[in-house]
mmCIF file of C-alpha atoms in Angstrom:
data_model
loop_
_atom_site.group_PDB
_atom_site.id
_atom_site.type_symbol
_atom_site.label_atom_id
_atom_site.label_comp_id
_atom_site.label_asym_id
_atom_site.label_seq_id
_atom_site.Cartn_x
_atom_site.Cartn_y
_atom_site.Cartn_z
ATOM 1 C CA UNK A 201 -16.701 -4.367 28.021
ATOM 2 C CA UNK A 202 -13.129 -5.594 28.321
ATOM 3 C CA UNK A 203 -11.955 -7.657 31.279
ATOM 4 C CA UNK A 204 -8.436 -6.212 30.978
ATOM 5 C CA UNK A 205 -8.147 -2.652 32.215
ATOM 6 C CA UNK A 206 -5.604 -0.141 30.952
ATOM 7 C CA UNK A 207 -5.247 3.610 31.488
ATOM 8 C CA UNK A 208 -6.875 5.475 28.578
ATOM 9 C CA UNK A 209 -3.835 7.623 27.881
ATOM 10 C CA UNK A 210 -0.310 8.452 28.939
ATOM 11 C CA UNK A 211 1.866 11.331 27.840
ATOM 12 C CA UNK A 212 5.554 11.988 28.223
ATOM 13 C CA UNK A 213 8.294 14.038 26.648
ATOM 14 C CA UNK A 214 10.691 12.631 24.047
ATOM 15 C CA UNK A 215 13.567 10.698 25.577
ATOM 16 C CA UNK A 216 11.663 9.894 28.743
ATOM 17 C CA UNK A 217 9.977 6.627 29.647
ATOM 18 C CA UNK A 218 6.435 5.478 30.328
ATOM 19 C CA UNK A 219 4.834 2.404 31.792
ATOM 20 C CA UNK A 220 1.408 1.126 30.808
ATOM 21 C CA UNK A 221 -0.447 -1.128 33.213
ATOM 22 C CA UNK A 222 -2.879 -3.925 32.379
ATOM 23 C CA UNK A 223 -5.047 -5.284 35.162
ATOM 24 C CA UNK A 224 -6.816 -8.603 34.824
ATOM 25 C CA UNK A 225 -7.741 -11.609 36.922
ATOM 26 C CA UNK A 226 -6.810 -15.182 37.666
ATOM 27 C CA UNK A 227 -8.706 -16.495 34.656
ATOM 28 C CA UNK A 228 -6.658 -14.480 32.183
ATOM 29 C CA UNK A 229 -3.382 -12.787 33.111
ATOM 30 C CA UNK A 230 -2.973 -14.903 36.214
ATOM 31 C CA UNK A 231 -3.104 -18.108 34.199
ATOM 32 C CA UNK A 232 -1.834 -17.238 30.718
ATOM 33 C CA UNK A 233 0.880 -15.351 28.942
ATOM 34 C CA UNK A 234 0.275 -11.716 28.077
ATOM 35 C CA UNK A 235 0.833 -10.216 24.661
ATOM 36 C CA UNK A 236 1.182 -6.528 23.913
ATOM 37 C CA UNK A 237 0.267 -4.951 20.593
ATOM 38 C CA UNK A 238 1.118 -1.588 19.095
ATOM 39 C CA UNK A 239 -1.305 0.008 16.676
ATOM 40 C CA UNK A 240 0.035 3.010 14.804
ATOM 41 C CA UNK A 241 -2.572 5.428 13.412
ATOM 42 C CA UNK A 242 -4.341 3.923 10.433
ATOM 43 C CA UNK A 243 -2.447 0.643 10.618
ATOM 44 C CA UNK A 244 -3.032 -2.914 11.703
ATOM 45 C CA UNK A 245 -1.874 -4.013 15.155
ATOM 46 C CA UNK A 246 1.643 -5.325 15.500
ATOM 47 C CA UNK A 247 2.910 -7.771 18.105
ATOM 48 C CA UNK A 248 5.263 -6.012 20.488
ATOM 49 C CA UNK A 249 5.690 -8.416 23.411
ATOM 50 C CA UNK A 250 4.687 -12.075 23.756
ATOM 51 C CA UNK A 251 4.635 -14.506 26.676
ATOM 52 C CA UNK A 252 4.808 -11.609 29.127
ATOM 53 C CA UNK A 253 8.384 -10.513 28.439
ATOM 54 C CA UNK A 254 9.643 -11.712 25.052
ATOM 55 C CA UNK A 255 10.380 -9.447 22.100
ATOM 56 C CA UNK A 256 9.662 -10.629 18.555
ATOM 57 C CA UNK A 257 12.465 -10.260 16.093
ATOM 58 C CA UNK A 258 12.809 -6.686 14.878
ATOM 59 C CA UNK A 259 11.142 -5.021 17.852
ATOM 60 C CA UNK A 260 13.239 -2.373 19.558
ATOM 61 C CA UNK A 261 14.644 -3.245 22.971
ATOM 62 C CA UNK A 262 13.284 0.064 24.211
ATOM 63 C CA UNK A 263 10.108 -1.962 24.768
ATOM 64 C CA UNK A 264 9.904 -4.388 27.679
ATOM 65 C CA UNK A 265 7.172 -6.364 29.375
ATOM 66 C CA UNK A 266 6.646 -7.681 32.871
ATOM 67 C CA UNK A 267 3.989 -9.502 34.842
ATOM 68 C CA UNK A 268 3.141 -10.009 38.485
ATOM 69 C CA UNK A 269 0.130 -11.991 39.552
ATOM 70 C CA UNK A 270 -2.901 -10.720 37.683
ATOM 71 C CA UNK A 271 -1.298 -7.556 36.321
ATOM 72 C CA UNK A 272 1.093 -6.890 33.494
ATOM 73 C CA UNK A 273 3.023 -3.848 32.353
ATOM 74 C CA UNK A 274 4.600 -2.512 29.210
ATOM 75 C CA UNK A 275 7.507 -0.130 29.579
ATOM 76 C CA UNK A 276 8.787 2.120 26.819
ATOM 77 C CA UNK A 277 12.119 3.830 27.365
ATOM 78 C CA UNK A 278 13.667 6.673 25.385
ATOM 79 C CA UNK A 279 10.363 7.748 23.892
ATOM 80 C CA UNK A 280 10.402 8.764 20.242
ATOM 81 C CA UNK A 281 7.752 10.441 18.148
ATOM 82 C CA UNK A 282 7.196 7.201 16.227
ATOM 83 C CA UNK A 283 6.058 5.551 19.458
ATOM 84 C CA UNK A 284 2.859 7.568 19.358
ATOM 85 C CA UNK A 285 0.261 4.852 19.012
ATOM 86 C CA UNK A 286 -2.409 2.847 20.770
ATOM 87 C CA UNK A 287 -1.162 -0.051 22.876
ATOM 88 C CA UNK A 288 -3.222 -3.089 23.854
ATOM 89 C CA UNK A 289 -2.546 -5.924 26.246
ATOM 90 C CA UNK A 290 -4.196 -9.288 25.589
ATOM 91 C CA UNK A 291 -4.476 -12.769 27.040
ATOM 92 C CA UNK A 292 -6.602 -15.893 26.836
ATOM 93 C CA UNK A 293 -9.432 -16.017 29.356
ATOM 94 C CA UNK A 294 -10.484 -19.419 30.711
ATOM 95 C CA UNK A 295 -13.851 -18.204 31.972
ATOM 96 C CA UNK A 296 -14.861 -16.652 28.672
ATOM 97 C CA UNK A 297 -13.114 -19.289 26.567
ATOM 98 C CA UNK A 298 -11.821 -16.506 24.415
ATOM 99 C CA UNK A 299 -8.958 -14.113 23.800
ATOM 100 C CA UNK A 300 -9.456 -10.779 25.510
ATOM 101 C CA UNK A 301 -7.909 -7.427 24.724
ATOM 102 C CA UNK A 302 -7.280 -4.592 27.102
ATOM 103 C CA UNK A 303 -9.154 -1.332 26.837
ATOM 104 C CA UNK A 304 -6.194 0.258 25.083
ATOM 105 C CA UNK A 305 -3.825 3.080 25.974
ATOM 106 C CA UNK A 306 -3.008 6.016 23.745
ATOM 107 C CA UNK A 307 0.600 7.108 24.099
ATOM 108 C CA UNK A 308 1.407 10.709 23.253
ATOM 109 C CA UNK A 309 4.990 11.835 22.924
ATOM 110 C CA UNK B 35 7.509 -13.680 4.835
ATOM 111 C CA UNK B 36 4.161 -14.191 6.528
ATOM 112 C CA UNK B 37 1.358 -12.530 4.605
ATOM 113 C CA UNK B 38 -2.334 -12.356 5.419
ATOM 114 C CA UNK B 39 -4.674 -10.752 2.921
ATOM 115 C CA UNK B 40 -8.269 -10.145 3.929
ATOM 116 C CA UNK B 41 -11.043 -9.546 1.436
ATOM 117 C CA UNK B 42 -14.817 -9.457 1.213
ATOM 118 C CA UNK B 43 -15.558 -6.334 3.201
ATOM 119 C CA UNK B 44 -18.083 -3.936 1.675
ATOM 120 C CA UNK B 45 -21.188 -1.893 2.327
ATOM 121 C CA UNK B 46 -24.090 -4.128 3.296
ATOM 122 C CA UNK B 47 -27.606 -3.367 4.455
ATOM 123 C CA UNK B 48 -28.773 -4.141 7.987
ATOM 124 C CA UNK B 49 -29.958 -7.727 8.202
ATOM 125 C CA UNK B 50 -27.661 -8.785 5.397
ATOM 126 C CA UNK B 51 -24.897 -11.360 5.278
ATOM 127 C CA UNK B 52 -21.257 -11.294 4.311
ATOM 128 C CA UNK B 53 -18.384 -13.739 3.982
ATOM 129 C CA UNK B 54 -14.878 -12.524 4.665
ATOM 130 C CA UNK B 55 -11.825 -14.380 3.433
ATOM 131 C CA UNK B 56 -8.210 -14.285 4.507
ATOM 132 C CA UNK B 57 -5.582 -15.761 2.215
ATOM 133 C CA UNK B 58 -2.416 -16.794 3.982
ATOM 134 C CA UNK B 59 1.081 -17.332 2.638
ATOM 135 C CA UNK B 60 4.644 -17.554 3.835
ATOM 136 C CA UNK B 61 4.053 -20.219 6.471
ATOM 137 C CA UNK B 62 2.564 -23.693 6.809
ATOM 138 C CA UNK B 63 -1.066 -22.702 7.231
ATOM 139 C CA UNK B 64 -2.247 -26.085 8.488
ATOM 140 C CA UNK B 65 0.069 -25.846 11.496
ATOM 141 C CA UNK B 66 -1.481 -22.728 13.010
ATOM 142 C CA UNK B 67 -4.644 -21.654 14.727
ATOM 143 C CA UNK B 68 -6.189 -18.670 12.951
ATOM 144 C CA UNK B 69 -8.055 -15.762 14.499
ATOM 145 C CA UNK B 70 -10.433 -12.973 13.497
ATOM 146 C CA UNK B 71 -10.395 -9.665 15.371
ATOM 147 C CA UNK B 72 -12.512 -6.620 14.672
ATOM 148 C CA UNK B 73 -12.334 -2.931 15.488
ATOM 149 C CA UNK B 74 -15.253 -0.530 15.357
ATOM 150 C CA UNK B 75 -14.421 3.011 14.178
ATOM 151 C CA UNK B 76 -12.529 4.846 16.914
ATOM 152 C CA UNK B 77 -12.813 1.898 19.298
ATOM 153 C CA UNK B 78 -10.568 -0.815 20.664
ATOM 154 C CA UNK B 79 -9.795 -4.311 19.461
ATOM 155 C CA UNK B 80 -12.387 -7.049 19.905
ATOM 156 C CA UNK B 81 -11.561 -10.730 19.493
ATOM 157 C CA UNK B 82 -14.183 -12.425 17.334
ATOM 158 C CA UNK B 83 -13.262 -16.084 16.880
ATOM 159 C CA UNK B 84 -10.484 -18.554 16.315
ATOM 160 C CA UNK B 85 -10.133 -22.009 14.803
ATOM 161 C CA UNK B 86 -7.759 -24.859 15.437
ATOM 162 C CA UNK B 87 -5.237 -26.071 12.874
ATOM 163 C CA UNK B 88 -7.456 -28.837 11.527
ATOM 164 C CA UNK B 89 -10.734 -26.968 12.018
ATOM 165 C CA UNK B 90 -11.932 -29.377 14.701
ATOM 166 C CA UNK B 91 -12.135 -26.756 17.464
ATOM 167 C CA UNK B 92 -13.610 -23.285 17.241
ATOM 168 C CA UNK B 93 -14.137 -20.582 19.801
ATOM 169 C CA UNK B 94 -16.072 -17.365 19.378
ATOM 170 C CA UNK B 95 -17.171 -14.477 21.542
ATOM 171 C CA UNK B 96 -20.483 -15.246 23.205
ATOM 172 C CA UNK B 97 -22.248 -12.148 21.908
ATOM 173 C CA UNK B 98 -21.695 -13.244 18.299
ATOM 174 C CA UNK B 99 -22.444 -16.926 18.571
ATOM 175 C CA UNK B 100 -25.080 -18.017 16.137
ATOM 176 C CA UNK B 101 -24.396 -15.103 13.788
ATOM 177 C CA UNK B 102 -20.673 -15.378 13.032
ATOM 178 C CA UNK B 103 -19.040 -18.643 11.970
ATOM 179 C CA UNK B 104 -15.352 -19.223 11.394
ATOM 180 C CA UNK B 105 -14.077 -21.912 9.042
ATOM 181 C CA UNK B 106 -10.942 -22.743 7.102
ATOM 182 C CA UNK B 107 -9.713 -24.393 3.913
ATOM 183 C CA UNK B 108 -6.268 -25.818 4.575
ATOM 184 C CA UNK B 109 -5.822 -26.973 0.986
ATOM 185 C CA UNK B 110 -5.918 -23.358 -0.162
ATOM 186 C CA UNK B 111 -4.632 -21.650 3.015
ATOM 187 C CA UNK B 112 -7.750 -19.569 3.552
ATOM 188 C CA UNK B 113 -9.717 -18.762 6.684
ATOM 189 C CA UNK B 114 -13.270 -17.487 6.440
ATOM 190 C CA UNK B 115 -15.704 -15.553 8.578
ATOM 191 C CA UNK B 116 -19.364 -15.946 7.723
ATOM 192 C CA UNK B 117 -21.438 -13.113 9.170
ATOM 193 C CA UNK B 118 -25.230 -13.126 9.315
ATOM 194 C CA UNK B 119 -27.997 -10.753 10.436
ATOM 195 C CA UNK B 120 -25.599 -7.828 10.370
ATOM 196 C CA UNK B 121 -26.335 -4.630 12.290
ATOM 197 C CA UNK B 122 -24.683 -1.230 12.494
ATOM 198 C CA UNK B 123 -22.727 -2.435 15.510
ATOM 199 C CA UNK B 124 -20.900 -4.854 13.227
ATOM 200 C CA UNK B 125 -19.401 -1.966 11.254
ATOM 201 C CA UNK B 126 -15.646 -1.861 11.466
ATOM 202 C CA UNK B 127 -12.322 -3.195 10.302
ATOM 203 C CA UNK B 128 -11.961 -6.949 10.388
ATOM 204 C CA UNK B 129 -8.476 -8.403 10.775
ATOM 205 C CA UNK B 130 -7.323 -11.952 10.426
ATOM 206 C CA UNK B 131 -4.281 -12.994 12.403
ATOM 207 C CA UNK B 132 -2.076 -16.033 12.787
ATOM 208 C CA UNK B 133 -2.175 -18.059 15.971
ATOM 209 C CA UNK B 134 -4.442 -18.352 18.991
ATOM 210 C CA UNK B 135 -2.249 -15.684 20.589
ATOM 211 C CA UNK B 136 -1.990 -13.695 17.351
ATOM 212 C CA UNK B 137 1.456 -12.778 16.132
ATOM 213 C CA UNK B 138 1.110 -11.709 12.497
ATOM 214 C CA UNK B 139 -1.867 -9.644 11.327
ATOM 215 C CA UNK B 140 -3.338 -8.737 7.982
ATOM 216 C CA UNK B 141 -4.150 -5.175 6.980
ATOM 217 C CA UNK B 142 -7.866 -5.699 7.463
ATOM 218 C CA UNK B 143 -11.026 -5.464 5.408
ATOM 219 C CA UNK B 144 -13.685 -2.842 6.078
ATOM 220 C CA UNK B 145 -17.266 -3.845 6.728
ATOM 221 C CA UNK B 146 -19.903 -1.125 6.708
ATOM 222 C CA UNK B 147 -23.453 -1.961 7.709
ATOM 223 C CA UNK B 148 -25.798 0.816 6.709
ATOM 224 C CA UNK B 149 -28.950 1.451 4.736
#
């Protein structure tokens, strides 16, 4: 059972935008940077956002991250069919002494 | 280019053991924490364990302690995951990744526990 809660699914038309929430606590999101991962069907996860808001080289600027208190969000603008994937937030958790992933959100375009 | 290549996954009987390997290249292996993450079929990602650059510190998920052990060989840029007393719940794809907050991931190796 994950300590980071995400909506199971979101759906939006091409060209529109979506926001995925990630709710945690003071021992994880509230005290550590949040990463976001994209997992395309049948593929390994890929880092999308690190340290709450930063984009790795090569990641489209249609993706953006934010954080407030013990919650984080991933926004995707100008949705494209290739954005259909599962998205996971993640952060270190001091109480568990481990890295925790969110429950995952399936994005349908 | 960072590359992580997992191997060792296969069909194993319940109660059996397995050792997974992850060969790293394209970066200075001894300067990074390394992590194992697994994913059961149709399920989400589950962090398994990580290990400090020099192997002196290891963390693992409580539910797997005593059965799964992470280790590394910096001379050959390999990280291992020893798995013991395997059950059907251990079936899934096992990924190795670079860093304690993983950035680069391998393609995974499939472990199937079944009789």
